[in-house]
Amino acid sequence: MNILAYDLGASSGRAVLGLLSDSRIQIKEIHRFSNDPVMAGDHLHWDILRLLHELKQGMLKVKLQGEKISSVGIDSWAVDYGLLNQKGELLGSPYHYRDKRTDGVMEKVTANIPAEHIFRKTGIQFLPFNTIYQLAVLKQQNSYMLKEAAHFLMIPDLLRFFLTGEKLNEFTNATTTQLFNPCTGDWDSELLYRIGIPEEWFGKVLTPGSDAGELRPSVMQELGIPNVRFVAVAEHDTGSAVAAVPATTRSFAYLSCGTWSLMGTEMDSPVINETSQALNFTNEGGANHTYRLLKNIMGLWIFQETLRQFERAGKTYSYDEILRLAQDAKPFQYFIDPDDSSFLPAGSMTERIEAYLTRTGQGLPQSDGEMVRCILESLALKYRHVLEMTEQVSGQQFDSLHMVGGGINNKLLCAWTASAIGKPVYAGPVEASAIGNLVVQWMNQGIFKSAAEARAVIRDSFPILTYEPEQAEAWREAYGSFTKYTGLAAYA
């Protein structure tokens, strides 16, 4: 029987059917939909009820295609949440992590609670949109939600609640809040108290692979479908993606590549020390009682926003065409740090890139191909920088890099990444988050006994492309220029 994975990204979502047959995984996308944030007044929100509608449409399509499913799992992006009142009613539309209301809040919180203290308790990277700072805004603004709220649920938890009525939190997403203490295995009551948020909002934390309820009778009646079990998968989409990395050894480096790039390695326990804090690494929960020691990188967001800006100017390049223009442009002329804070907001990306280049004493791209080459080369070189830091923090040496996720469709970036790091890149599977979601559901059913067994089946089920490094000397010199213009310290 099939199982169903909902994989929600920052720009789109999909419902994917999974079938395991003859030790091979087969997947079928049954429903795809856009996930468009909504600007309401001065604030950016997620259209959570639209997402709920699309999840229901996925179940309807399962029914209409004559398929039957034995379980369902939902994964999504991290940090964002909704609040329910005592009656289980949603208090307001969840805010988008790019909403400006958290501007400057991290600095205010860490002025009151030392950053060292927060990191020692949570092991989580400092990012201005982390849930702890989003919640701190409620206290700072004396929000009505402080009196009305009774339950805190992150995005997959919230959607699962709408469908099942169960108010449950899941481990991998809970760890991203910077409010979960991996040493105690629970929410950190002291941090919640110090930011003024009631501990009572936060419920039991489920490990990936746990049962998480069944469909509400009202949903079964509305859709005319039979009951189905829900499984708490690795509900942070990167947690699901890492569960699908087809590594052959226990020690491996990965890059989950999409709007965000997340690079790191899988550990049995969090690495919380002065080095990991100084390098701003994070320890997020993973499937199978693991931790993902990783670092967030701005990723293809800059590239995507640049393409949207080209489109608004009437330049309708195909994906292959813009990559060909980048490949034909002169190499190693311009360098940016993709993680510069100026690149976080939406809009006007090329102007901000030009401002960065001017500020750092560089020239300006003379064509769209040169602009895109600047972005993709800088991203590949930043991957080298973070990979070397990952080796330092983890105490491991990696002989290759696994790239997974939709970003690996950008073959130029994969090839340049191999050359930048000077090591082979193994790219695949593309649908890593959905596959990892499915794998954890099969573990819940006892079909896979271990992560190694699941990864072996993934390797046999999906194509993995190998990219070998090229032009080693040219890329070494480029890395020197990259560190010079970005001010980033070289680690090798």
Short mmCIF file of C-alpha atoms in Angstrom, two decimals:
data_model
loop_
_atom_site.label_atom_id
_atom_site.label_comp_id
_atom_site.label_asym_id
_atom_site.label_seq_id
_atom_site.Cartn_x
_atom_site.Cartn_y
_atom_site.Cartn_z
CA MET A 1 0.00 0.00 0.00
CA ASN A 2 1.15 3.57 -0.72
CA ILE A 3 2.08 6.17 1.86
CA LEU A 4 1.71 9.92 1.39
CA ALA A 5 4.32 12.62 2.02
CA TYR A 6 3.50 16.32 2.08
CA ASP A 7 6.67 18.31 1.46
CA LEU A 8 6.17 22.06 1.92
CA GLY A 9 8.81 24.50 0.79
CA ALA A 10 9.05 28.26 1.05
CA SER A 11 7.65 28.75 -2.47
CA SER A 12 5.74 25.56 -3.30
CA GLY A 13 4.43 22.33 -1.84
CA ARG A 14 3.63 18.89 -3.16
CA ALA A 15 1.96 15.66 -2.22
CA VAL A 16 4.05 12.62 -3.11
CA LEU A 17 2.93 9.01 -3.08
CA GLY A 18 5.54 6.44 -2.12
CA LEU A 19 5.53 2.74 -2.90
CA LEU A 20 8.16 0.20 -1.89
CA SER A 21 8.39 -2.71 -4.33
CA ASP A 22 11.18 -5.26 -4.85
CA SER A 23 13.49 -3.23 -2.58
CA ARG A 24 13.04 -0.15 -4.75
CA ILE A 25 11.32 3.09 -3.85
CA GLN A 26 8.90 4.47 -6.39
CA ILE A 27 7.51 7.99 -6.00
CA LYS A 28 4.70 9.78 -7.77
CA GLU A 29 3.89 13.46 -7.41
CA ILE A 30 0.13 13.55 -7.11
CA HIS A 31 -0.43 17.23 -6.35
CA ARG A 32 1.70 20.38 -6.57
CA PHE A 33 0.72 23.85 -5.45
CA SER A 34 2.24 27.28 -4.91
CA ASN A 35 3.00 28.60 -1.45
CA ASP A 36 2.74 32.34 -1.80
CA PRO A 37 3.23 34.51 1.27
CA VAL A 38 0.77 37.35 1.70
CA MET A 39 1.58 40.95 2.62
CA ALA A 40 -1.26 42.12 4.86
CA GLY A 41 -0.79 45.70 5.92
CA ASP A 42 2.84 46.05 6.94
CA HIS A 43 3.47 42.39 7.67
CA LEU A 44 4.27 39.24 5.72
CA HIS A 45 2.27 36.10 6.55
CA TRP A 46 1.90 32.50 5.43
CA ASP A 47 -1.49 31.65 3.95
CA ILE A 48 -1.93 28.72 6.30
CA LEU A 49 -5.58 28.03 5.47
CA ARG A 50 -4.73 27.86 1.78
CA LEU A 51 -2.04 25.31 2.64
CA LEU A 52 -4.62 23.30 4.59
CA HIS A 53 -6.92 23.42 1.56
CA GLU A 54 -4.12 22.14 -0.67
CA LEU A 55 -3.37 19.27 1.72
CA LYS A 56 -7.01 18.28 1.49
CA GLN A 57 -6.84 18.50 -2.30
CA GLY A 58 -3.92 16.07 -2.21
CA MET A 59 -6.03 13.57 -0.28
CA LEU A 60 -8.89 14.02 -2.73
CA LYS A 61 -6.58 13.30 -5.65
CA VAL A 62 -5.41 10.13 -3.91
CA LYS A 63 -9.06 9.07 -3.71
CA LEU A 64 -9.89 10.09 -7.30
CA GLN A 65 -6.92 8.15 -8.66
CA GLY A 66 -8.09 5.03 -6.88
CA GLU A 67 -5.07 4.88 -4.58
CA LYS A 68 -5.07 3.81 -0.95
CA ILE A 69 -2.63 5.05 1.66
CA SER A 70 -1.60 3.59 5.01
CA SER A 71 -0.02 6.70 6.55
CA VAL A 72 0.69 10.40 6.04
CA GLY A 73 3.62 12.64 7.02
CA ILE A 74 4.14 16.40 6.70
CA ASP A 75 7.46 18.29 6.54
CA SER A 76 8.10 21.99 6.00
CA TRP A 77 10.51 24.84 6.63
CA ALA A 78 11.52 25.63 10.20
CA VAL A 79 11.13 28.39 12.85
CA ASP A 80 7.60 29.62 11.98
CA TYR A 81 4.55 28.75 14.07
CA GLY A 82 0.90 29.35 14.90
CA LEU A 83 -0.82 29.85 18.25
CA LEU A 84 -4.12 28.30 19.28
CA ASN A 85 -6.45 29.46 22.03
CA GLN A 86 -7.98 27.15 24.60
CA LYS A 87 -10.74 26.20 22.15
CA GLY A 88 -8.23 25.19 19.49
CA GLU A 89 -8.88 28.26 17.35
CA LEU A 90 -5.99 29.82 15.43
CA LEU A 91 -4.92 33.26 16.69
CA GLY A 92 -3.92 35.19 13.59
CA SER A 93 -2.11 34.12 10.44
CA PRO A 94 1.41 32.77 11.08
CA TYR A 95 4.12 35.29 10.31
CA HIS A 96 6.71 34.65 7.60
CA TYR A 97 10.30 34.41 8.86
CA ARG A 98 11.27 37.24 6.48
CA ASP A 99 8.80 39.62 8.15
CA LYS A 100 10.52 42.74 9.40
CA ARG A 101 9.01 42.68 12.90
CA THR A 102 12.04 40.79 14.22
CA ASP A 103 14.52 43.42 13.00
CA GLY A 104 16.88 44.16 15.88
CA VAL A 105 15.13 41.77 18.28
CA MET A 106 17.97 39.25 18.45
CA GLU A 107 20.29 42.01 19.63
CA LYS A 108 17.81 43.05 22.33
CA VAL A 109 17.36 39.49 23.57
CA THR A 110 21.09 38.73 23.67
CA ALA A 111 21.70 41.98 25.54
CA ASN A 112 19.49 40.58 28.29
CA ILE A 113 20.42 36.89 27.98
CA PRO A 114 24.07 36.41 26.97
CA ALA A 115 24.51 34.67 23.64
CA GLU A 116 26.90 32.21 25.27
CA HIS A 117 24.17 31.17 27.68
CA ILE A 118 21.59 30.66 24.92
CA PHE A 119 24.02 28.64 22.82
CA ARG A 120 25.15 26.51 25.74
CA LYS A 121 21.53 25.60 26.41
CA THR A 122 20.35 25.04 22.83
CA GLY A 123 23.34 24.62 20.50
CA ILE A 124 21.48 26.59 17.83
CA GLN A 125 22.93 29.06 15.35
CA PHE A 126 22.04 32.72 15.87
CA LEU A 127 19.72 33.89 13.11
CA PRO A 128 17.49 36.98 13.43
CA PHE A 129 14.32 35.07 12.54
CA ASN A 130 14.72 32.18 15.01
CA THR A 131 11.50 31.37 16.85
CA ILE A 132 12.87 32.65 20.16
CA TYR A 133 13.08 36.17 18.69
CA GLN A 134 9.71 35.89 16.97
CA LEU A 135 8.14 35.02 20.33
CA ALA A 136 10.09 37.72 22.15
CA VAL A 137 8.29 40.25 19.93
CA LEU A 138 4.97 39.22 21.51
CA LYS A 139 6.25 40.22 24.95
CA GLN A 140 7.91 43.40 23.74
CA GLN A 141 4.67 44.50 22.02
CA ASN A 142 2.42 43.24 24.83
CA SER A 143 0.48 41.27 22.22
CA TYR A 144 -3.07 40.13 22.94
CA MET A 145 -1.84 36.62 22.10
CA LEU A 146 -0.04 36.43 25.44
CA LYS A 147 -3.43 36.35 27.18
CA GLU A 148 -5.34 34.34 24.57
CA ALA A 149 -2.85 31.67 23.49
CA ALA A 150 -2.79 28.17 24.96
CA HIS A 151 -0.85 26.06 22.45
CA PHE A 152 2.28 26.62 20.33
CA LEU A 153 2.49 24.57 17.12
CA MET A 154 5.03 24.84 14.33
CA ILE A 155 3.82 24.77 10.73
CA PRO A 156 3.66 20.97 10.20
CA ASP A 157 2.29 20.53 13.74
CA LEU A 158 -0.40 23.13 13.02
CA LEU A 159 -1.49 21.58 9.73
CA ARG A 160 -1.51 18.15 11.35
CA PHE A 161 -3.70 19.55 14.14
CA PHE A 162 -6.22 20.87 11.62
CA LEU A 163 -6.44 17.38 10.13
CA THR A 164 -6.28 15.25 13.29
CA GLY A 165 -7.13 17.43 16.28
CA GLU A 166 -3.89 16.37 18.03
CA LYS A 167 -1.74 19.16 19.50
CA LEU A 168 1.75 17.65 19.28
CA ASN A 169 5.24 19.07 18.74
CA GLU A 170 7.92 17.23 16.74
CA PHE A 171 11.61 16.99 17.63
CA THR A 172 13.49 18.15 14.50
CA ASN A 173 11.43 21.30 14.12
CA ALA A 174 11.34 21.96 17.87
CA THR A 175 15.14 22.11 17.98
CA THR A 176 15.21 24.95 15.40
CA THR A 177 13.33 27.29 17.75
CA GLN A 178 16.42 28.00 19.90
CA LEU A 179 14.17 27.12 22.83
CA PHE A 180 14.77 23.35 23.00
CA ASN A 181 17.46 22.01 25.30
CA PRO A 182 19.11 18.88 23.83
CA CYS A 183 20.74 18.08 27.17
CA THR A 184 17.39 17.73 28.92
CA GLY A 185 15.50 16.60 25.83
CA ASP A 186 12.75 19.15 26.40
CA TRP A 187 11.79 22.79 26.07
CA ASP A 188 14.03 25.06 28.11
CA SER A 189 11.85 26.55 30.83
CA GLU A 190 14.41 29.18 31.87
CA LEU A 191 14.73 30.67 28.38
CA LEU A 192 10.96 30.73 27.97
CA TYR A 193 10.62 32.49 31.32
CA ARG A 194 13.26 35.08 30.47
CA ILE A 195 11.63 36.05 27.17
CA GLY A 196 8.22 36.15 28.88
CA ILE A 197 6.53 33.21 27.15
CA PRO A 198 4.44 30.66 29.12
CA GLU A 199 5.95 27.19 29.24
CA GLU A 200 2.40 25.78 29.26
CA TRP A 201 2.06 26.58 25.54
CA PHE A 202 4.57 23.88 24.66
CA GLY A 203 3.54 20.26 24.53
CA LYS A 204 5.05 16.82 24.32
CA VAL A 205 7.88 16.51 21.78
CA LEU A 206 7.60 13.49 19.50
CA THR A 207 10.62 11.76 18.00
CA PRO A 208 10.55 11.17 14.22
CA GLY A 209 8.72 7.95 13.47
CA SER A 210 6.14 8.38 16.25
CA ASP A 211 2.41 7.93 15.73
CA ALA A 212 0.73 11.33 15.60
CA GLY A 213 -3.02 10.79 15.36
CA GLU A 214 -5.68 9.93 12.83
CA LEU A 215 -7.99 11.97 10.60
CA ARG A 216 -10.77 13.90 12.28
CA PRO A 217 -14.21 12.41 11.52
CA SER A 218 -15.22 15.82 10.12
CA VAL A 219 -12.36 15.70 7.57
CA MET A 220 -13.26 12.15 6.56
CA GLN A 221 -16.86 13.24 6.03
CA GLU A 222 -15.90 16.42 4.18
CA LEU A 223 -13.61 14.62 1.72
CA GLY A 224 -15.41 11.29 1.61
CA ILE A 225 -12.24 9.39 2.43
CA PRO A 226 -11.39 6.61 4.89
CA ASN A 227 -9.39 7.08 8.05
CA VAL A 228 -5.59 7.19 7.85
CA ARG A 229 -2.77 7.36 10.41
CA PHE A 230 -0.41 10.33 10.67
CA VAL A 231 3.27 9.85 11.47
CA ALA A 232 5.51 12.55 12.92
CA VAL A 233 8.32 12.35 10.38
CA ALA A 234 11.47 14.48 10.49
CA GLU A 235 9.18 17.48 10.07
CA HIS A 236 11.89 20.03 9.38
CA ASP A 237 12.37 19.52 5.64
CA THR A 238 16.16 19.53 6.00
CA GLY A 239 15.85 16.77 8.59
CA SER A 240 13.90 14.74 6.05
CA ALA A 241 16.41 15.59 3.31
CA VAL A 242 19.36 14.41 5.41
CA ALA A 243 17.50 11.16 6.19
CA ALA A 244 17.56 10.57 2.41
CA VAL A 245 21.28 11.26 1.85
CA PRO A 246 22.51 8.06 0.11
CA ALA A 247 25.79 7.88 2.02
CA THR A 248 27.71 4.62 2.22
CA THR A 249 29.57 5.47 5.43
CA ARG A 250 28.55 6.78 8.85
CA SER A 251 30.74 9.87 8.41
CA PHE A 252 29.67 12.07 5.50
CA ALA A 253 29.18 15.71 4.54
CA TYR A 254 25.95 16.89 2.97
CA LEU A 255 24.54 19.97 1.32
CA SER A 256 20.77 20.28 1.16
CA CYS A 257 20.48 22.69 -1.73
CA GLY A 258 17.48 24.89 -2.44
CA THR A 259 16.28 28.39 -1.58
CA TRP A 260 18.46 27.88 1.49
CA SER A 261 21.63 25.82 1.46
CA LEU A 262 22.31 23.80 4.58
CA MET A 263 25.72 22.19 4.87
CA GLY A 264 26.98 19.93 7.58
CA THR A 265 27.31 16.39 8.84
CA GLU A 266 25.28 13.96 10.91
CA MET A 267 26.32 13.44 14.54
CA ASP A 268 25.19 11.15 17.34
CA SER A 269 25.09 14.05 19.78
CA PRO A 270 25.23 17.85 19.58
CA VAL A 271 28.56 19.67 19.43
CA ILE A 272 28.19 22.58 21.83
CA ASN A 273 31.49 24.29 22.56
CA GLU A 274 33.33 27.57 22.04
CA THR A 275 34.37 26.65 18.49
CA SER A 276 30.89 25.74 17.27
CA GLN A 277 29.51 28.92 18.80
CA ALA A 278 32.29 31.12 17.42
CA LEU A 279 31.69 29.74 13.92
CA ASN A 280 27.91 30.05 14.40
CA PHE A 281 27.13 26.40 13.74
CA THR A 282 23.83 24.85 14.70
CA ASN A 283 22.83 21.50 16.18
CA GLU A 284 19.39 20.63 14.83
CA GLY A 285 17.59 17.40 15.55
CA GLY A 286 17.60 14.64 12.96
CA ALA A 287 15.90 11.34 12.31
CA ASN A 288 17.03 8.20 14.12
CA HIS A 289 18.14 10.04 17.30
CA THR A 290 20.83 12.03 15.47
CA TYR A 291 21.82 15.69 15.33
CA ARG A 292 22.56 17.71 12.23
CA LEU A 293 25.69 19.77 12.85
CA LEU A 294 25.29 22.33 10.11
CA LYS A 295 25.41 25.91 8.99
CA ASN A 296 22.75 27.85 7.10
CA ILE A 297 23.88 29.48 3.87
CA MET A 298 21.72 31.94 1.95
CA GLY A 299 21.63 29.49 -0.96
CA LEU A 300 19.85 29.90 -4.28
CA TRP A 301 17.62 32.63 -2.85
CA ILE A 302 19.93 35.28 -4.32
CA PHE A 303 19.89 33.57 -7.73
CA GLN A 304 16.10 33.12 -7.63
CA GLU A 305 15.47 36.74 -6.65
CA THR A 306 17.80 37.90 -9.42
CA LEU A 307 15.88 35.86 -12.01
CA ARG A 308 12.61 37.34 -10.73
CA GLN A 309 14.10 40.80 -11.13
CA PHE A 310 15.12 39.97 -14.71
CA GLU A 311 11.54 38.84 -15.40
CA ARG A 312 10.10 42.07 -14.00
CA ALA A 313 12.37 43.93 -16.41
CA GLY A 314 10.98 41.91 -19.31
CA LYS A 315 13.96 39.53 -19.65
CA THR A 316 12.42 36.08 -19.93
CA TYR A 317 15.39 33.74 -19.87
CA SER A 318 14.86 30.01 -19.73
CA TYR A 319 16.72 28.25 -16.93
CA ASP A 320 19.16 26.63 -19.35
CA GLU A 321 19.67 29.92 -21.18
CA ILE A 322 20.65 31.93 -18.10
CA LEU A 323 23.02 29.17 -16.98
CA ARG A 324 24.62 29.12 -20.43
CA LEU A 325 25.13 32.90 -20.26
CA ALA A 326 26.77 32.46 -16.86
CA GLN A 327 29.00 29.67 -18.10
CA ASP A 328 30.12 31.77 -21.08
CA ALA A 329 30.95 34.81 -18.92
CA LYS A 330 34.54 35.45 -17.87
CA PRO A 331 35.33 33.56 -14.64
CA PHE A 332 36.37 34.87 -11.23
CA GLN A 333 35.74 38.57 -11.76
CA TYR A 334 33.39 39.39 -8.87
CA PHE A 335 32.83 37.91 -5.41
CA ILE A 336 30.12 38.33 -2.78
CA ASP A 337 29.50 36.70 0.58
CA PRO A 338 26.08 35.09 0.03
CA ASP A 339 25.38 35.39 3.76
CA ASP A 340 25.75 39.16 3.89
CA SER A 341 22.63 40.46 5.64
CA SER A 342 21.86 42.80 2.75
CA PHE A 343 20.81 39.80 0.64
CA LEU A 344 18.16 38.48 3.06
CA PRO A 345 15.14 40.63 2.06
CA ALA A 346 13.20 40.19 -1.16
CA GLY A 347 13.47 42.55 -4.14
CA SER A 348 16.16 44.71 -5.78
CA MET A 349 18.77 41.97 -5.59
CA THR A 350 21.02 43.15 -8.43
CA GLU A 351 21.23 46.63 -6.91
CA ARG A 352 22.29 45.15 -3.57
CA ILE A 353 24.88 42.95 -5.25
CA GLU A 354 26.29 46.00 -7.03
CA ALA A 355 26.32 47.94 -3.76
CA TYR A 356 28.25 45.08 -2.12
CA LEU A 357 30.77 44.96 -4.97
CA THR A 358 31.24 48.73 -4.82
CA ARG A 359 31.65 48.66 -1.04
CA THR A 360 34.36 45.98 -1.31
CA GLY A 361 36.31 47.75 -4.06
CA GLN A 362 35.35 45.53 -6.98
CA GLY A 363 34.07 46.27 -10.45
CA LEU A 364 30.48 45.79 -11.59
CA PRO A 365 29.07 43.03 -13.83
CA GLN A 366 28.50 44.24 -17.37
CA SER A 367 25.92 41.63 -18.36
CA ASP A 368 23.26 39.40 -16.87
CA GLY A 369 25.54 36.41 -17.45
CA GLU A 370 28.32 38.06 -15.43
CA MET A 371 25.85 38.85 -12.64
CA VAL A 372 24.66 35.25 -12.41
CA ARG A 373 28.22 33.92 -12.66
CA CYS A 374 29.16 36.14 -9.72
CA ILE A 375 26.31 34.65 -7.65
CA LEU A 376 26.96 30.99 -8.48
CA GLU A 377 30.76 31.15 -8.21
CA SER A 378 30.46 32.93 -4.86
CA LEU A 379 28.03 30.30 -3.65
CA ALA A 380 30.36 27.45 -4.65
CA LEU A 381 33.29 29.15 -2.93
CA LYS A 382 31.19 29.75 0.20
CA TYR A 383 30.44 26.02 0.21
CA ARG A 384 34.20 25.37 0.37
CA HIS A 385 34.51 27.81 3.25
CA VAL A 386 31.71 26.16 5.23
CA LEU A 387 32.86 22.62 4.41
CA GLU A 388 36.27 23.39 5.88
CA MET A 389 34.64 24.85 8.98
CA THR A 390 32.48 21.71 9.26
CA GLU A 391 35.61 19.57 9.27
CA GLN A 392 37.11 21.74 11.98
CA VAL A 393 34.03 21.71 14.23
CA SER A 394 33.21 18.02 13.78
CA GLY A 395 36.82 16.77 13.95
CA GLN A 396 36.28 14.79 10.74
CA GLN A 397 37.76 14.87 7.25
CA PHE A 398 35.46 14.34 4.26
CA ASP A 399 36.59 12.98 0.93
CA SER A 400 33.41 14.02 -0.93
CA LEU A 401 30.18 15.97 -0.62
CA HIS A 402 26.60 14.72 -1.03
CA MET A 403 24.29 17.32 -2.58
CA VAL A 404 20.54 16.71 -2.40
CA GLY A 405 17.40 18.71 -3.10
CA GLY A 406 15.95 20.71 -5.96
CA GLY A 407 19.02 22.93 -6.24
CA ILE A 408 21.00 20.08 -7.80
CA ASN A 409 19.02 20.63 -10.99
CA ASN A 410 21.46 23.53 -11.38
CA LYS A 411 24.20 21.34 -12.84
CA LEU A 412 26.52 24.31 -13.27
CA LEU A 413 26.44 24.93 -9.52
CA CYS A 414 27.10 21.25 -8.81
CA ALA A 415 30.10 21.22 -11.17
CA TRP A 416 31.52 24.44 -9.77
CA THR A 417 31.01 23.20 -6.21
CA ALA A 418 33.11 20.09 -6.94
CA SER A 419 35.84 22.30 -8.37
CA ALA A 420 35.65 24.80 -5.52
CA ILE A 421 35.97 22.17 -2.78
CA GLY A 422 38.44 20.07 -4.77
CA LYS A 423 36.47 16.88 -4.04
CA PRO A 424 33.85 14.80 -5.84
CA VAL A 425 30.23 15.84 -5.51
CA TYR A 426 27.53 13.15 -5.51
CA ALA A 427 24.28 14.84 -6.53
CA GLY A 428 20.98 13.15 -5.78
CA PRO A 429 18.26 12.47 -5.07
CA VAL A 430 16.45 15.63 -6.15
CA GLU A 431 13.34 14.83 -4.11
CA ALA A 432 15.31 14.22 -0.93
CA SER A 433 12.88 15.85 1.53
CA ALA A 434 9.88 13.90 0.23
CA ILE A 435 11.90 10.66 0.15
CA GLY A 436 13.18 11.17 3.70
CA ASN A 437 9.61 11.85 4.79
CA LEU A 438 8.54 8.52 3.24
CA VAL A 439 11.49 6.64 4.71
CA VAL A 440 10.62 7.65 8.28
CA GLN A 441 7.04 6.51 7.73
CA TRP A 442 8.33 3.12 6.57
CA MET A 443 10.51 2.97 9.67
CA ASN A 444 7.36 3.57 11.70
CA GLN A 445 5.88 0.50 9.99
CA GLY A 446 9.02 -1.54 10.72
CA ILE A 447 9.84 -1.97 7.04
CA PHE A 448 13.27 -0.35 7.39
CA LYS A 449 15.21 -1.38 10.48
CA SER A 450 18.00 1.24 10.25
CA ALA A 451 19.11 4.39 8.49
CA ALA A 452 21.84 2.44 6.70
CA GLU A 453 19.29 0.01 5.28
CA ALA A 454 17.08 2.85 4.06
CA ARG A 455 20.02 4.69 2.49
CA ALA A 456 21.09 1.56 0.61
CA VAL A 457 17.62 1.28 -0.91
CA ILE A 458 17.66 4.99 -1.82
CA ARG A 459 21.00 4.51 -3.62
CA ASP A 460 19.50 1.68 -5.64
CA SER A 461 16.29 3.57 -6.40
CA PHE A 462 17.37 7.00 -7.65
CA PRO A 463 20.07 8.33 -10.00
CA ILE A 464 23.14 9.87 -8.36
CA LEU A 465 25.31 12.04 -10.61
CA THR A 466 29.04 12.38 -9.92
CA TYR A 467 30.89 15.67 -10.52
CA GLU A 468 34.67 15.59 -10.40
CA PRO A 469 36.73 18.71 -9.61
CA GLU A 470 38.37 20.54 -12.51
CA GLN A 471 40.80 23.48 -12.93
CA ALA A 472 42.17 23.01 -9.43
CA GLU A 473 44.74 25.83 -9.54
CA ALA A 474 42.30 28.40 -10.93
CA TRP A 475 39.75 27.61 -8.22
CA ARG A 476 42.41 27.78 -5.48
CA GLU A 477 43.38 31.25 -6.67
CA ALA A 478 39.71 32.24 -6.87
CA TYR A 479 39.23 31.14 -3.27
CA GLY A 480 42.01 33.48 -2.23
CA SER A 481 40.27 36.37 -3.99
CA PHE A 482 36.94 35.33 -2.49
CA THR A 483 38.27 35.41 1.08
CA LYS A 484 40.03 38.72 0.40
CA TYR A 485 36.93 40.56 -0.88
CA THR A 486 34.49 39.00 1.56
CA GLY A 487 36.71 39.26 4.61
CA LEU A 488 36.12 35.60 5.46
CA ALA A 489 38.98 33.72 7.06
CA ALA A 490 40.35 30.77 5.08
CA TYR A 491 40.37 27.49 7.02
CA ALA A 492 42.81 25.54 4.86
#
